[in-house]
Each structure stands twice: as C-alpha cells, then as structure tokens.
Amino acid sequence: MAESKTPLLDELEKGAWPSFVTEMKKAAAKKENAKDLMQQLEKSYKDKIGYWKHGGIVGVKGYGGGVIGRYSARPDEFPNVAEFHTLRVNQVPGFFYTTKALRDLCETWDKYGSGLTNFHGSTGDIILLGTNTQNLQPCFDELSEKGWDLGGSGGGLRTPSGCVGMARCEFACIDSMDFVLEVTRHFQDALHRPAWPYKFKIKCSACPNDCAAATARSDLAIIGTWRDTLKIDQEAVREYVNNGFNIYGLVIGKCPTKALDWDAEKKELKFCAEDCVRCMNCINMMPKAISIGSERGATVLIGGKAPVVKSAFIGWVIVPFIKCEAPYTELFDLITKITEYFDEHAKPRERIGELIYRVGMGNFLRAIGLPPVPQMVSAPRANPYIFWQDEEVVNRG
Amino acid sequence: MARTDFGPPDYRQMIPPVIARNYGKWKYHTIPQPGVLKHVSESGEVLYSVRIASARLVSTDFIQEICDIADKYCDGYLRFTTRHNVEFLVSDETKLQPLLDELKSRNFLVGGTGNAISNVVHTQGWVHCHTPATDASGIVKSMMDELHGYFTTMKLPARLRLAVACCVNMCGACHCSDIAIVGIHRAVPRINHEGVAKACEIPSVIAACPTGAIRPNPKLKSVEVIKEKCMYCGNCYTMCPSMEIQDAENDGISIWVGGKVSNARTAPKFSRLAIPYLPNNPPRWPEVTDAVKHLVEVWAAHAKPGERMGEWIDRIGWERFFKLTGLPFTDKHIDDFNFAPTTFRSTTQFRF
C-alpha cells in the first residue's frame, strides 16, 4: 500500500483561490480510487512526470464514444486507479441546472465513480472523472434513466456547446442555447458513433463577442450577428456623457472603422452605418444606449483549432449571413454537406481546417456549393497561381 | 438496455422562471459590484447573477454545497460559465445581500466580471492526461493565489483571459488567450523499438509527424526520428506509446501573450510567444507565477483603459513590449514553422 501522505499537494491547499486538492481530499475521504488518484498525483509532483497510460477501448453498449479509457502506468502501486476512466456527460446548453438535476447526477456518481468531476471540461461536457470498466455500464444505465446522455469523443462530432445567449444576454442575435440543443439532437448518431477521420467541434456564440470562444475552439463556429444597422438611443447616450462617461476614449476612438463621431453642438452620437463592421465595442461599452440590429442571423466560420499539428487556426468565414431559427433546416443541411465532405476527404487525424489548407479553400467551397464572396477574405490573393476549372478554358486535347 | 441518443437535458427545464419569462427580452445589464451582474428586462423584471470562482476539478460534495446555497437563495437554480465559474441566479433582490454574506462566510471568492481576470480555462495535466508536459490544476491554483485580487475587483484596464494547457495540444483556447501557459517538451521522443514493432501501426506513426521527421527503420521493424526536424509536438506519441515524449529533465513551461477571441474593436488574435521556457517546478511553480504576475502588472501599468493585452502590444509594438517587460528576445521568438513569413517584418516602420 502506498504511503498516504501528500506533502507536495498539501502545499496547494494554502492560499485564497479554491483548491482542487481540497476537493480531491473530500472525495478521497470516501473513495479508495480518489485516494489512489491523490497518491499517484503526488508521485507526479515528485517526479515531474505523468503516470497515465494511453486510453484503451472502453465504452457502454450502443455507443462508440463518450468514455475515455484511462489506465494507471503504476497499477502495482496504485491498484485502485488501475482503471480510471472518464465519462463525458452531455451538459445542459448554456450550463443551466436545477439543484435537483445536479443532486441526481452526484448521487449516481457517488455510487459508481470517484466522486470527482470537472464542471466543465474544455469542450463543454460534464466530466465524471474516474471509474473502473465494470462500473461504466451500470453508471450509464442509471444516468440515462435520469435523463443524462453521453457526450462525444474520438473521431466524430464532439459535444456542441455555446454561450448563455437569449437566456441572459441583451446582445444575443440568435438563440444559441436552442441551436446547441437542436444541433446536438439532430446529429446524435455522429456524436455517439464516431466514424469520421478526426474530431469535429461545433460551438455557437450569440454575438461577435464570442464568449464561447467558438472561432478559436471549434471546427465550425456559428456566431450571431445582424445585417441591418445597430440602434442608438440618443437620450441614453446623453445620459452616459452627462454622467462623465469617456465617450471619446472608450467608444469613438476605439471604433475600428471610425464609424462614430460626437456632434458636440447637437449632443448626438453620429453614426455611419455603411462603415460599421459590428464589432460590438460601442454596444459593450454603452449597453443602455446602443443595441444590436433587427435583421438577425449567423455568420459561419470554419477551421478553428489548436496547434497540433500543422498550425493553430482561427475560423475562416464561409457564410457571412444565414438565418439561424428553428428548425434550422438550412444550417443543418450545410453542416451535413460539410461533415460529409470531411468524412470523405480528410486523412486520419486531420482536422477540417488542415484539410481545407491542403486541398485549397476554392476546392472546398466548390465541393459544398458555397459561392465566393469578398467577406471570406481579408484580401484577394497576391500571387498569380490560379487553378482554372475545365469548363473555364478551351479544351485543347 | 438503457435508453440512448436522446441528447442533453432540455434547457427549458433548467432555467429559472424569471429567465423563462424574459428569454430574449433582456434590455441591458450593469455590474453593481465585482462579481454581481444585474440584468434588466424590457418587462422591468430584474435578475441578479452572483459569480464565484471554482476549482473546476471539484467533488460531488462541492456540487452539493453550491446546490444547498442555490436552494436557499435561488429557488434551486444555478449555472456555470464557459470559464468554469459558478453563477447563482437571484430573482428576489432581498436575497442578494444575504447570499453575498453567506458566500463570504464560506470563503468563496466573488468576482470574475468586467475588467477582471476571470477563472482560468485549463486542462487535466498530471491529474488525468496521458501526454502532459506539466500539471495544469497546480499551476492555476498557484497563479490565482497570487492574482485573485484581480478576480475580486475590476481595476484592470480591460478583461484578461488566462488559460493553461499541459501540452502543445492546447485543449482550451490557449492559442487565443491574453496570457497562456503551455507545457512543452524539448527533446525528441525516446524510441522503444521492440514496443514500436509489436504495438504500433508504423505508417500512421510516420504520417502523424507534421515535419516529416520520422522515417521507417525496416531492420528493426520500427522507426527513427531525424533529430533536426523534430519539434517535440508529441503527435507520434499519441499514435504510439513506444515513442516516449515525457521527460522530467527537459519538460517545462512556455508563456504566450496577446491573444483574444472577441471581435470587439480588433479581430481575434493568436497568442504570441513571450517566454520560451521556464522550469517545471511543482508544487508552486514560482518562476511561472512570478512571470505571469509581472506580465499582468506591466500591462496594467501601461495599457490605456479598454485596451486588452494584445491591443496594448499592437499600439506599443513588440520591441517596446520586450523592453517594458524586461524579457529577453531570443532566436526562439522568431518563427520557423509553417506560415513563419507572415510574422516577419516587411516595413521600416518600427521603434528603436
């Protein structure tokens, strides 16, 4: 049996910020596997190296994903974490919960797992951290009974997630929570039975502030926007200014296209609608006075991802404006076309951003039938190496 | 057999009545004090949200505790933010102050709103990942013990987003954060030829290498790594456990600055390298916490109101960034991977 003291981890119980070590200790007081997890982590802190082996294939009946196999590299020393798998549980869109739902979940996890969780994982799932192979099925059965489904893992659709949207934000141009719910429901098969070359993430933010970090963290980002003009309540603007608000420093000077100016005589905010690129800054700074436009929809960006392997990408605009309202037919058709193309053309472990970089954006757009528009580029190409299509040139044999 | 493929719980069953009534009808919000959001609806109804820090890696006891609080003050409703904070949703204004008092008495940190450092998005690290170059939770805890004063107040020039990733996979938007802490490997994988021959699919291992540094070794039915081409991403190790990349002697921490995801004012930006290597020094990572604190303080002292880290650097230039922070500019800061030329300077406009 391993020595039960954790002097290095104990250091991380000091200080004001909430301590994950304290949380682990609470679980360790009840669970042998949580106790061994702490011991193994202490060893990592001592040796400066991780002690988890590669995942193995584990799962629950009917599903190809949602469970991450994890095995200790030192099962002799830490037998209770010899198997210590993760269940990814599909979070509620917008991360809203009733206490009853959360207590239900805790009860099941206390019964079958380590009692440790992540609220939430980076993709958005509720992470139930650590149980053995034998407990996976009964744990899932009980979760399913209570209305909790699994999230995604492996080469397939990952659990969609999004921002709080219309539930509590005046900037929401689209109903991000509803979109996340419906897109998850619609693509259940791709989520639960991963059959694509690699992961594919969908995230939705209801405005260009992108609180869900969709453009950076998802292969397909749905970002709420508007097509007409923002609205200004001049009376409310004057109130800000009269209260000493620095309208030059925080709003006019920060406008990326110089679309705003202050008419000192009329005490009015002048606005050039054609120049506005809907960056959100003036709205963020003066939410009582400036608000989003009326003709609302979404911009679709593709290819966002972290560095491994070719490069990190921030999503690229492929559709400047699309309606994003239930039943989302047009958007779901587009997603189906994109993911079918991805499924057919990507190499193993190639994200769609890397695939597009390899085959060329032009080929990708032609394949899914999206017309080229200037909103897609920051500038047109600066080289003459244009690929002409067969029908565009005379066939000379 | 269990019911399958029914998807996430319906949010309509999880939102408090005040939100159901005012869904899509919020008019504006204010931040009456750090950590407290006041949303006002077109109907005149008001919702207060009280935000507290969470360790993200939490026990079911913690969940029960926040449920107890939500039952007492919020009619049993709460939510989490995309950055792992907990939010108590208060529809009865008379319960706001008692809730804040109780949170204080339980030593919860209320904050993370407006021009503050919000909670840190991070990865599993040594706790549960199989390719980590460092721990994540321990760095976050050490760092935020130093910086929590910026969580509970709103005195920074703009918001500041921190992220920690335990390897260059960067799960968690590190590549677009104001300050990102990323675990790195610095030595080529150590090959266990017998293991490769027995358990690894060699073409996939070769194909996994983004720089073409892996070639077959038919004699051993294994592979070899061309040292000069390897940049230690660990992608081969993910394909084949016999390409051991973790290295207690060489693994460490890099720090990246100036990224953002919001479109507000400026376009989303990548985080850029500030510090190529700091030692992995658990349990408190003093070099890392000092460096991050220093970066926050230099930015806070020099940025104009509303200027995020990357926007501040855009204005003052990287040459002045390195001068003001006192960080050495090295050969490591000059890109030599894909798209490197997009980072080279092609103008005589710069500062001395």
Short mmCIF file of N, CA and C in Angstrom, two decimals, chain A residues 173-175 179 204 222 296-298 322-326 328 331:
data_model
loop_
_atom_site.label_atom_id
_atom_site.label_comp_id
_atom_site.label_asym_id
_atom_site.label_seq_id
_atom_site.Cartn_x
_atom_site.Cartn_y
_atom_site.Cartn_z
N CYS A 173 -28.01 37.73 -30.69
CA CYS A 173 -28.64 37.90 -32.01
C CYS A 173 -29.35 36.62 -32.41
N ILE A 174 -28.92 35.51 -31.85
CA ILE A 174 -29.55 34.22 -32.15
C ILE A 174 -29.74 33.47 -30.84
N ASP A 175 -30.56 32.43 -30.89
CA ASP A 175 -30.85 31.65 -29.69
C ASP A 175 -29.81 30.53 -29.59
N PHE A 179 -30.12 26.49 -30.39
CA PHE A 179 -29.36 25.91 -31.51
C PHE A 179 -28.50 24.75 -31.02
N CYS A 204 -21.35 27.61 -30.62
CA CYS A 204 -22.22 28.71 -31.02
C CYS A 204 -22.15 29.85 -30.02
N ILE A 222 -20.62 29.06 -35.16
CA ILE A 222 -21.84 29.77 -35.53
C ILE A 222 -21.90 31.00 -34.64
N ARG A 296 -31.57 39.65 -37.85
CA ARG A 296 -30.55 38.86 -37.16
C ARG A 296 -30.35 37.49 -37.77
N GLY A 297 -29.14 37.00 -37.65
CA GLY A 297 -28.80 35.68 -38.17
C GLY A 297 -27.42 35.30 -37.68
N ALA A 298 -26.72 34.47 -38.45
CA ALA A 298 -25.42 34.00 -38.00
C ALA A 298 -24.39 34.08 -39.12
N ILE A 322 -26.54 33.82 -42.43
CA ILE A 322 -27.52 32.76 -42.66
C ILE A 322 -28.54 32.85 -41.54
N LYS A 323 -29.79 32.55 -41.87
CA LYS A 323 -30.82 32.55 -40.82
C LYS A 323 -30.53 31.44 -39.82
N CYS A 324 -30.75 31.74 -38.56
CA CYS A 324 -30.48 30.73 -37.52
C CYS A 324 -31.70 30.65 -36.61
N GLU A 325 -32.76 30.08 -37.15
CA GLU A 325 -34.01 29.96 -36.38
C GLU A 325 -34.55 28.55 -36.53
N ALA A 326 -35.19 28.05 -35.47
CA ALA A 326 -35.76 26.70 -35.51
C ALA A 326 -36.68 26.60 -36.72
N TYR A 328 -33.95 25.27 -38.13
CA TYR A 328 -32.53 25.31 -38.53
C TYR A 328 -32.23 24.49 -39.79
N LEU A 331 -29.19 25.56 -41.98
CA LEU A 331 -27.91 25.37 -41.28
C LEU A 331 -27.56 23.89 -41.15
#
